[in-house]
PDB file of C-alpha atoms in Angstrom:
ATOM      1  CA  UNK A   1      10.375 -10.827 -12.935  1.00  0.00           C
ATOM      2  CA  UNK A   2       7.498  -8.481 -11.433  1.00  0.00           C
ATOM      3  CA  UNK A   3       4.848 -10.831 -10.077  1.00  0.00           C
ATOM      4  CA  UNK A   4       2.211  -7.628 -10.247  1.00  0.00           C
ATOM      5  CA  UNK A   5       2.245  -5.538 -13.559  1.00  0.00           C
ATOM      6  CA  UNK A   6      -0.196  -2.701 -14.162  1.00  0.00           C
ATOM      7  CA  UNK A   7      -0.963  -1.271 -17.499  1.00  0.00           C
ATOM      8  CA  UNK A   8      -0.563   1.623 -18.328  1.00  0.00           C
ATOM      9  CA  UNK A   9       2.058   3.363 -16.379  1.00  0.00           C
ATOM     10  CA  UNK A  10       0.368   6.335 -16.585  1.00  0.00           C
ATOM     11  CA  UNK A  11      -2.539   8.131 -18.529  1.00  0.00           C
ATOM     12  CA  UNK A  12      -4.421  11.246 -19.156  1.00  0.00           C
ATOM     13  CA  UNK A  13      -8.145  11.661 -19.825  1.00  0.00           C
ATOM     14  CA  UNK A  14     -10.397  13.975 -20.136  1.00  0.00           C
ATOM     15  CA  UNK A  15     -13.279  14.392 -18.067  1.00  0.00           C
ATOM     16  CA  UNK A  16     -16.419  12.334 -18.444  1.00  0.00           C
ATOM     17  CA  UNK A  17     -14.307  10.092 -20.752  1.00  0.00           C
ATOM     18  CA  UNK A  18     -14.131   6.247 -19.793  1.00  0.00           C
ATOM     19  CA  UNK A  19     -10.811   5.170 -18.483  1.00  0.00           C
ATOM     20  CA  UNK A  20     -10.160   1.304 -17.995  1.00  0.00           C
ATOM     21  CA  UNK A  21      -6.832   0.413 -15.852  1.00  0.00           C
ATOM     22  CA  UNK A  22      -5.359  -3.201 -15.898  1.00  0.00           C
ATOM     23  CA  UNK A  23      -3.779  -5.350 -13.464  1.00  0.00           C
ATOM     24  CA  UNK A  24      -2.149  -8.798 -14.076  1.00  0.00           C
ATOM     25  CA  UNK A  25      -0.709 -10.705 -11.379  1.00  0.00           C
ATOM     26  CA  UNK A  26       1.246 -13.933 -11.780  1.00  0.00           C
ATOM     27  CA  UNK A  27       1.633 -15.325  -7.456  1.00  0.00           C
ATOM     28  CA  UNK A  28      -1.494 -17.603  -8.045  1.00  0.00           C
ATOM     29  CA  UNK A  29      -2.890 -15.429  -5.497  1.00  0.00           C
ATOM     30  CA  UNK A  30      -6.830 -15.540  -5.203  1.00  0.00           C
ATOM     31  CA  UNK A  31      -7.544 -11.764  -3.915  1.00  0.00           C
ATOM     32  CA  UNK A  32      -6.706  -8.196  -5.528  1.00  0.00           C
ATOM     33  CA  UNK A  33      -6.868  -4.933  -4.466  1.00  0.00           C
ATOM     34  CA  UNK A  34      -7.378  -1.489  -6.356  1.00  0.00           C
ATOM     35  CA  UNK A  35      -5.623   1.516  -4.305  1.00  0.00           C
ATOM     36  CA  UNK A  36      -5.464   5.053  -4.799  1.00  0.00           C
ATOM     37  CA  UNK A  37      -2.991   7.013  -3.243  1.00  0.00           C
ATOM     38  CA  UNK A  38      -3.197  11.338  -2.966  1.00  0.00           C
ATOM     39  CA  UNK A  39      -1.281  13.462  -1.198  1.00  0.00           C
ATOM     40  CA  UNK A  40      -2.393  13.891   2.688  1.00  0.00           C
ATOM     41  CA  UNK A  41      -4.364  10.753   2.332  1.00  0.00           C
ATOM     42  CA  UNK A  42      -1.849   7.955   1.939  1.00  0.00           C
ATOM     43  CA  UNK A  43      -3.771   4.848  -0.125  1.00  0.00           C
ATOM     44  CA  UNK A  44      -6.836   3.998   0.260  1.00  0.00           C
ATOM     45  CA  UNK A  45      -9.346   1.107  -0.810  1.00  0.00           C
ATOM     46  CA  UNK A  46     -11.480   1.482  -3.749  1.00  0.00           C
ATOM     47  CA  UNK A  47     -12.359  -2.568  -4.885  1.00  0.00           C
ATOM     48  CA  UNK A  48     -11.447  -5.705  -4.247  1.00  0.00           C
ATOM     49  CA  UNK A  49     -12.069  -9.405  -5.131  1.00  0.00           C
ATOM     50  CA  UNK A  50     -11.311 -12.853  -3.441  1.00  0.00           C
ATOM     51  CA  UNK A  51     -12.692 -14.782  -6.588  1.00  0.00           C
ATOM     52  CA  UNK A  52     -13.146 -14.326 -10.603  1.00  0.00           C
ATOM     53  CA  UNK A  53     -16.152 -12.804 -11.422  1.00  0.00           C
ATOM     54  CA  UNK A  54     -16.428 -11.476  -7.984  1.00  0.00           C
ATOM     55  CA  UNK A  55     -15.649  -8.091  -6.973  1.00  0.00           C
ATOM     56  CA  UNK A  56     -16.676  -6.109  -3.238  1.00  0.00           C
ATOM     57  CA  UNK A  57     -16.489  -2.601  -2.415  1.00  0.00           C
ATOM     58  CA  UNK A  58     -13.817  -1.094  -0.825  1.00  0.00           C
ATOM     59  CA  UNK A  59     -13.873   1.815   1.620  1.00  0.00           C
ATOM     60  CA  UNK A  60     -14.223   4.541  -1.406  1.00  0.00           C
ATOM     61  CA  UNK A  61     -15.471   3.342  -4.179  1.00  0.00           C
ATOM     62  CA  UNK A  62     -18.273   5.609  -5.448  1.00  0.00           C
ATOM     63  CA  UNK A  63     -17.377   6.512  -8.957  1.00  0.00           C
ATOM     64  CA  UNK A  64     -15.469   3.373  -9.425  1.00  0.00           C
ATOM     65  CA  UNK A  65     -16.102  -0.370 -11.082  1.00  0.00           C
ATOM     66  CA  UNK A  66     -14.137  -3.452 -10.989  1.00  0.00           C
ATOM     67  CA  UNK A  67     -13.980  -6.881 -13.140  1.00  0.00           C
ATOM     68  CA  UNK A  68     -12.193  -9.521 -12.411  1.00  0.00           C
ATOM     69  CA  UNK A  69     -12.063 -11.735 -15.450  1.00  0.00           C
ATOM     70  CA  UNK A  70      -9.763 -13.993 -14.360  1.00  0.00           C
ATOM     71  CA  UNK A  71      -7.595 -15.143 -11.552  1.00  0.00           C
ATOM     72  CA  UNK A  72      -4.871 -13.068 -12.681  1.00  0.00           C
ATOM     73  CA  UNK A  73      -6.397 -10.110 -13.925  1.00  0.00           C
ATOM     74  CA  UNK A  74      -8.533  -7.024 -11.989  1.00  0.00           C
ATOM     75  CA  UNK A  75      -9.415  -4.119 -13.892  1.00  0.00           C
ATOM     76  CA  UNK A  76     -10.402  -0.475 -12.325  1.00  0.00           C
ATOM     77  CA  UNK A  77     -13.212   1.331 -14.745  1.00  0.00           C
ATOM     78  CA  UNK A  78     -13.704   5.199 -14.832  1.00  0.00           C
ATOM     79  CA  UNK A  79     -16.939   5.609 -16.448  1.00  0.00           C
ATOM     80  CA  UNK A  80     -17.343   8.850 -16.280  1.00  0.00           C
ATOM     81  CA  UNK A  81     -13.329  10.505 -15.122  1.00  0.00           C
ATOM     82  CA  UNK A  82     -13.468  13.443 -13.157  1.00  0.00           C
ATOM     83  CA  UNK A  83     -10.973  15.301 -11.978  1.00  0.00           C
ATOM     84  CA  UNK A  84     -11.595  14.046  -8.141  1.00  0.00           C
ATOM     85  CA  UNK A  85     -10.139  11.006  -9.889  1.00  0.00           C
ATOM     86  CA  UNK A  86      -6.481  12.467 -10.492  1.00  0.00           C
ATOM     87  CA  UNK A  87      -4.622  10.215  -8.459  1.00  0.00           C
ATOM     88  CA  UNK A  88      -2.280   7.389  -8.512  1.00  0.00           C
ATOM     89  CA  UNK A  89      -3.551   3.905  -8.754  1.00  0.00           C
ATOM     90  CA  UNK A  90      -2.021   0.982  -7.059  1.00  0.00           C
ATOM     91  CA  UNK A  91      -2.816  -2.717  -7.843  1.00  0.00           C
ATOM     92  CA  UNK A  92      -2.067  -5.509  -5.145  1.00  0.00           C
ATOM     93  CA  UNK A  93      -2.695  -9.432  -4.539  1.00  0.00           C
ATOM     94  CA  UNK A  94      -2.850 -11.876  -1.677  1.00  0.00           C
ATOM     95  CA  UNK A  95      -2.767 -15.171  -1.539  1.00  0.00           C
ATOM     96  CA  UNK A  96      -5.406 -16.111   1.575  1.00  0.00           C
ATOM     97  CA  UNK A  97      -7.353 -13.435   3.738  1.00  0.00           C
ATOM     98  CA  UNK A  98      -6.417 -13.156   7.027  1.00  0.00           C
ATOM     99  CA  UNK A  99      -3.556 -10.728   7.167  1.00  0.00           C
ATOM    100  CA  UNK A 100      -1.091 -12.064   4.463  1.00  0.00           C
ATOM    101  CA  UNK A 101       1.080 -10.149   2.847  1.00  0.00           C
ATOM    102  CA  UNK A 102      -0.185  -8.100  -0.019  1.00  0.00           C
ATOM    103  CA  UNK A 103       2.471  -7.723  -3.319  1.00  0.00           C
ATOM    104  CA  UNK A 104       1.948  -4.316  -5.095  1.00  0.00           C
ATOM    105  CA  UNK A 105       2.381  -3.284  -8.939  1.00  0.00           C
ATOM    106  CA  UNK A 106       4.475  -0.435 -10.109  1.00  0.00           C
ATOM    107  CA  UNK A 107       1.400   1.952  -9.766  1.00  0.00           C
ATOM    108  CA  UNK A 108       0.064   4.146 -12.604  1.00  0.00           C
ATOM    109  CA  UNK A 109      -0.241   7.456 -12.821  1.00  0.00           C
ATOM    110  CA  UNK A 110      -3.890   9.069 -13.852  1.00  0.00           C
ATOM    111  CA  UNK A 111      -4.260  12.581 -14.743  1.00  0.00           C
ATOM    112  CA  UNK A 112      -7.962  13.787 -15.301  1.00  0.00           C
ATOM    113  CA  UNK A 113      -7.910  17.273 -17.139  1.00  0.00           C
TER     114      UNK A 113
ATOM    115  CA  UNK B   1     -10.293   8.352  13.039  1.00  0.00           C
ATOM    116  CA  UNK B   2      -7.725   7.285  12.041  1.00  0.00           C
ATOM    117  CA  UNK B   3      -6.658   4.486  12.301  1.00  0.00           C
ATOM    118  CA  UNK B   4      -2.831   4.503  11.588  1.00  0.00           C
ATOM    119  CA  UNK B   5      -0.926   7.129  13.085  1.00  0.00           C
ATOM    120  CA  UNK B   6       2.989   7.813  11.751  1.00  0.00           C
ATOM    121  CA  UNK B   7       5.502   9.679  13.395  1.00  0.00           C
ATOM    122  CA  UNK B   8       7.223  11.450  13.031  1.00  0.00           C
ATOM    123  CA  UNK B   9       5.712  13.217   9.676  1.00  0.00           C
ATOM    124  CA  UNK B  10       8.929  14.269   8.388  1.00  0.00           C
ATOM    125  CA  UNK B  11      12.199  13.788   9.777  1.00  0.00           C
ATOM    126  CA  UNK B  12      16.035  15.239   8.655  1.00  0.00           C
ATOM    127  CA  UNK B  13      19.191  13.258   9.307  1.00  0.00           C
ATOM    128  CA  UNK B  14      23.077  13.546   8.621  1.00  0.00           C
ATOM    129  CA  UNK B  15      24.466  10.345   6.669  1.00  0.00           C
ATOM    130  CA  UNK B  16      25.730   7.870   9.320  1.00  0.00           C
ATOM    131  CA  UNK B  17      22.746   9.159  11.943  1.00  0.00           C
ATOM    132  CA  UNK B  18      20.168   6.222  13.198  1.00  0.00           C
ATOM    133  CA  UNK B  19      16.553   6.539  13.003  1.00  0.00           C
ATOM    134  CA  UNK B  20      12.821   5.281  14.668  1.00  0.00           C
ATOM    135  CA  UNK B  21      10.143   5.340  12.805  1.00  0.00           C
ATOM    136  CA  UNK B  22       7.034   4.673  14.664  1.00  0.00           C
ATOM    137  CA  UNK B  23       3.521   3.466  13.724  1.00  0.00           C
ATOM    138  CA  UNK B  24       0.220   3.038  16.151  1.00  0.00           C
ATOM    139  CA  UNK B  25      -2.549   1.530  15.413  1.00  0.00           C
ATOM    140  CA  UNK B  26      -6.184   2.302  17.025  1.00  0.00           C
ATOM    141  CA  UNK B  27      -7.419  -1.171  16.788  1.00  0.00           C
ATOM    142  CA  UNK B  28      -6.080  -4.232  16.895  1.00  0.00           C
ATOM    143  CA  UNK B  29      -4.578  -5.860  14.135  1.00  0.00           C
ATOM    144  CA  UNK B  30      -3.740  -9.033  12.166  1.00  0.00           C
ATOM    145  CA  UNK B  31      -0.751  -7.917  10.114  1.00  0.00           C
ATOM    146  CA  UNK B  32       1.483  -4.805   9.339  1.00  0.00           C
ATOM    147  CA  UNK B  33       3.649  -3.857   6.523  1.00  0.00           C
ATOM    148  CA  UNK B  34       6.480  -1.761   5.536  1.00  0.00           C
ATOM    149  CA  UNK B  35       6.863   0.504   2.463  1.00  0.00           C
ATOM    150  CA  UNK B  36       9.285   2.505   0.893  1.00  0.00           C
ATOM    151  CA  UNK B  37       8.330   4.872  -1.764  1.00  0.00           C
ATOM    152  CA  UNK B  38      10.407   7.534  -3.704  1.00  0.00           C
ATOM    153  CA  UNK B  39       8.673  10.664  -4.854  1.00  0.00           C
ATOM    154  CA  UNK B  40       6.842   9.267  -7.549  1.00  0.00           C
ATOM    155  CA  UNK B  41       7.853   5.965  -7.364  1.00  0.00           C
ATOM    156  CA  UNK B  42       6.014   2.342  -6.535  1.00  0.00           C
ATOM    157  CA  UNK B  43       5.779   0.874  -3.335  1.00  0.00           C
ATOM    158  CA  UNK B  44       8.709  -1.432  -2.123  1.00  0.00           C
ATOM    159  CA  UNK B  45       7.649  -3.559   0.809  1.00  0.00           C
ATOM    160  CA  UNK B  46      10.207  -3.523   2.758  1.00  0.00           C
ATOM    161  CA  UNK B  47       9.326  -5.530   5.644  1.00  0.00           C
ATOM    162  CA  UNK B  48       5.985  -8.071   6.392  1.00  0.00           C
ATOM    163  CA  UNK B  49       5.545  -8.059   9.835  1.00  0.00           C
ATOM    164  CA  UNK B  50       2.450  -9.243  12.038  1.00  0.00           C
ATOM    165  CA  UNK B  51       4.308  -9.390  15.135  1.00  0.00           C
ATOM    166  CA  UNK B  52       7.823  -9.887  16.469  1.00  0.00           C
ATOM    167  CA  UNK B  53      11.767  -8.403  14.984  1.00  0.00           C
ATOM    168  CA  UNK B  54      12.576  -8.890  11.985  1.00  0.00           C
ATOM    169  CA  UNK B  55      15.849  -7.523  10.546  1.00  0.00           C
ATOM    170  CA  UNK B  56      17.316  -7.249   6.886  1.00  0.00           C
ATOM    171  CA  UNK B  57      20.838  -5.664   6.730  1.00  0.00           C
ATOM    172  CA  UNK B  58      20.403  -2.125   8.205  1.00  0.00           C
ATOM    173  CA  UNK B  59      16.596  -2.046   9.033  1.00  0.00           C
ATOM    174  CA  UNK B  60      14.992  -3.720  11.889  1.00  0.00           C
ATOM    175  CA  UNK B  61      11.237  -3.876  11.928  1.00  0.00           C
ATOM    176  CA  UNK B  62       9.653  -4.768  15.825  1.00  0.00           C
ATOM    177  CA  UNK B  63       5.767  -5.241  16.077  1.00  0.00           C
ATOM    178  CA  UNK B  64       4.104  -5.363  19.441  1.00  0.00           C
ATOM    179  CA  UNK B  65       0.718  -6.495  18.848  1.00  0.00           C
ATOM    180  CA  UNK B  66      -0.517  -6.160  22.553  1.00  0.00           C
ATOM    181  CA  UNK B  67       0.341  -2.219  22.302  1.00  0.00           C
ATOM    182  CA  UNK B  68      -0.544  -1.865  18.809  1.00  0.00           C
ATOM    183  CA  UNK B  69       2.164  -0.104  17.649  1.00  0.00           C
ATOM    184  CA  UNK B  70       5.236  -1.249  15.271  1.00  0.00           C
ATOM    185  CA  UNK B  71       8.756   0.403  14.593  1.00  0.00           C
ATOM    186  CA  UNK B  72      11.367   0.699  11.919  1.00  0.00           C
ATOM    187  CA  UNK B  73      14.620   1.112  12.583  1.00  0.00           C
ATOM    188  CA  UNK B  74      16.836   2.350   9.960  1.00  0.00           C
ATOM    189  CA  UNK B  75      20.861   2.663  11.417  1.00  0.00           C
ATOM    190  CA  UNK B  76      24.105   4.143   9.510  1.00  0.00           C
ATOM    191  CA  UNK B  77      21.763   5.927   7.475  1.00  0.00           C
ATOM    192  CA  UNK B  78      22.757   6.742   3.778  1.00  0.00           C
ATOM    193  CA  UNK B  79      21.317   9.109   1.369  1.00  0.00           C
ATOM    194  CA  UNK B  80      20.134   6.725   0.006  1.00  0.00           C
ATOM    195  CA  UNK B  81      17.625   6.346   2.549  1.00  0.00           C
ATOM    196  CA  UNK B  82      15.959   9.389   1.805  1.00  0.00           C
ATOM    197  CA  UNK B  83      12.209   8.585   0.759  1.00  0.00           C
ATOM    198  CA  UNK B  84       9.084   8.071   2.412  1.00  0.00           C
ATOM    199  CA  UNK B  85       8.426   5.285   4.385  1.00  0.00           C
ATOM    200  CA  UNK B  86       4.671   4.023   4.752  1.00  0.00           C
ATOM    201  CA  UNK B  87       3.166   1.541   7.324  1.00  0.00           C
ATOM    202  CA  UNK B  88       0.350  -0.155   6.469  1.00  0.00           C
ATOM    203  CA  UNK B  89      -2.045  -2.887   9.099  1.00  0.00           C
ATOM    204  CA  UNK B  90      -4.191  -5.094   8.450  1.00  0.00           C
ATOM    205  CA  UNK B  91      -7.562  -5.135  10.816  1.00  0.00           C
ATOM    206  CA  UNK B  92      -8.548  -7.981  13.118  1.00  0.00           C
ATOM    207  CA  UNK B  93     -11.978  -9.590  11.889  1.00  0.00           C
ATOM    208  CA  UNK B  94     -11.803  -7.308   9.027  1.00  0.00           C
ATOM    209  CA  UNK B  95     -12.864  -9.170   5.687  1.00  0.00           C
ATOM    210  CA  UNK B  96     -10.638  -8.987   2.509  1.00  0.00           C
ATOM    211  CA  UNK B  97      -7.324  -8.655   4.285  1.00  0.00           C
ATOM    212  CA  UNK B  98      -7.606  -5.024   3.629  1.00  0.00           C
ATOM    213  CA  UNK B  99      -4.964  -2.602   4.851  1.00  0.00           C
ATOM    214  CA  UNK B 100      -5.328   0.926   6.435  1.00  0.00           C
ATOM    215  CA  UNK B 101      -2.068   2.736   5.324  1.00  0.00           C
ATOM    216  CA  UNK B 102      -0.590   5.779   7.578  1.00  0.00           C
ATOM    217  CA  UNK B 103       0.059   9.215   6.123  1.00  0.00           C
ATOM    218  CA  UNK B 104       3.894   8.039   5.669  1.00  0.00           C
ATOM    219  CA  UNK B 105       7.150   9.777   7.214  1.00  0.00           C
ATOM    220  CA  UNK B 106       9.170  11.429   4.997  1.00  0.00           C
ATOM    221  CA  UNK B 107      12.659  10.924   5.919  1.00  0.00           C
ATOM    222  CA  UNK B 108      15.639  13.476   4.496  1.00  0.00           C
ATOM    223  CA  UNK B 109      19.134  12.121   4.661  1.00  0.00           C
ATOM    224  CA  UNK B 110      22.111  15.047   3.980  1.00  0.00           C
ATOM    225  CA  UNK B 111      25.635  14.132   3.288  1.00  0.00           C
TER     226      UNK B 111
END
């Protein structure tokens, strides 16, 4: 069974309209990653966290909160979509830092209009 | 800059042809990682390597970390294949075990 699930699969807001995208991860790992991937840029970094109720900034994340409730669970807010933000999202976790390997989610689809 | 480079970018092959796919790296690194992604699809790792060969059926994955690069090796290709295949690393000293993906190479396989 998938060890990473995102929810939902894919979306479409409208602009300035709050968007909240889940992640759930079940490897016990401690850190989680939010990713965005466009075309030409491959993915990229928006938020990550090593703890609950910790998150750090990635290498893009203006625009962009995190939460992280819970050891399993890392959330990616939109307060205010734009259409910048049409992209699709990837969720990831890790068990220790230090170059282990990261397990992705099935990715979800955003379309700002 | 940046700091994974793919090549090639795209690359066409007859079923039953052999392929390199190469990634370099401008700094040093602690890990690397293979993807596989259809159009539109999720990511599949495909291989976890920080240094060394590793091989699963068809695909063989070699990391040199002294020259910063890593390569995957795809032989018999099938159509099967076709996708885009992503390399990601992992920074030295970088906090958060982040990883710096490449641009991808987007590899064709025809019958």
């Amino acid at each position: 069974e998938a060890a990473v699930t995102q929810s939902p699969r894919s979306k479409v807001a409208v602009t300035g309209g709050k968007v909240t995208l889940s992640c759930h991860q079940t490897n016990n790992h401690d850190y989680m990653y939010w990713y965005r991937q466009d075309t030409g840029h491959g993915l990229r970094l928006i938020h990550y966290s090593y703890v609950a109720d910790s998150t750090e900034k990635g290498d893009i994340p203006d625009g962009y909160k995190a939460s992280r409730p819970s050891q399993e669970n890392f959330s990616l807010i939109l307060e205010l979509a734009s259409l910048s933000q049409t992209a699709v999202y990837f969720c990831a976790s890790s068990d220790e830092d230090w170059g282990d390997e990261q397990y992705f989610g099935p990715g979800t689809r955003l379309t700002v209009l | 800059g940046q700091q994974v480079q793919q090549s090639p970018t795209s690359l066409v092959l007859q079923e039953g042809e052999n392929a390199e796919l190469q990634c370099n790296f401008s700094t040093s690194l602690n890990s690397m990682q293979w993807f596989y992604q259809r159009p539109g699809g999720s990511l599949i790792s495909v291989f976890y390597n920080p240094s060394g060969t590793k091989q699963s059926g068809r695909l063989t994955s070699t990391t040199v970390i002294k020259e910063r690069r890593s390569s995957l090796h795809i032989s018999s290709s099938q159509i099967t294949d076709s996708g885009t295949y992503l390399c990601a690393m992992a920074p030295y000293g970088s906090s958060g075990n982040k990883l710096i993906f490449g641009i991808g190479t987007l590899l064709s396989v025809k019958p």
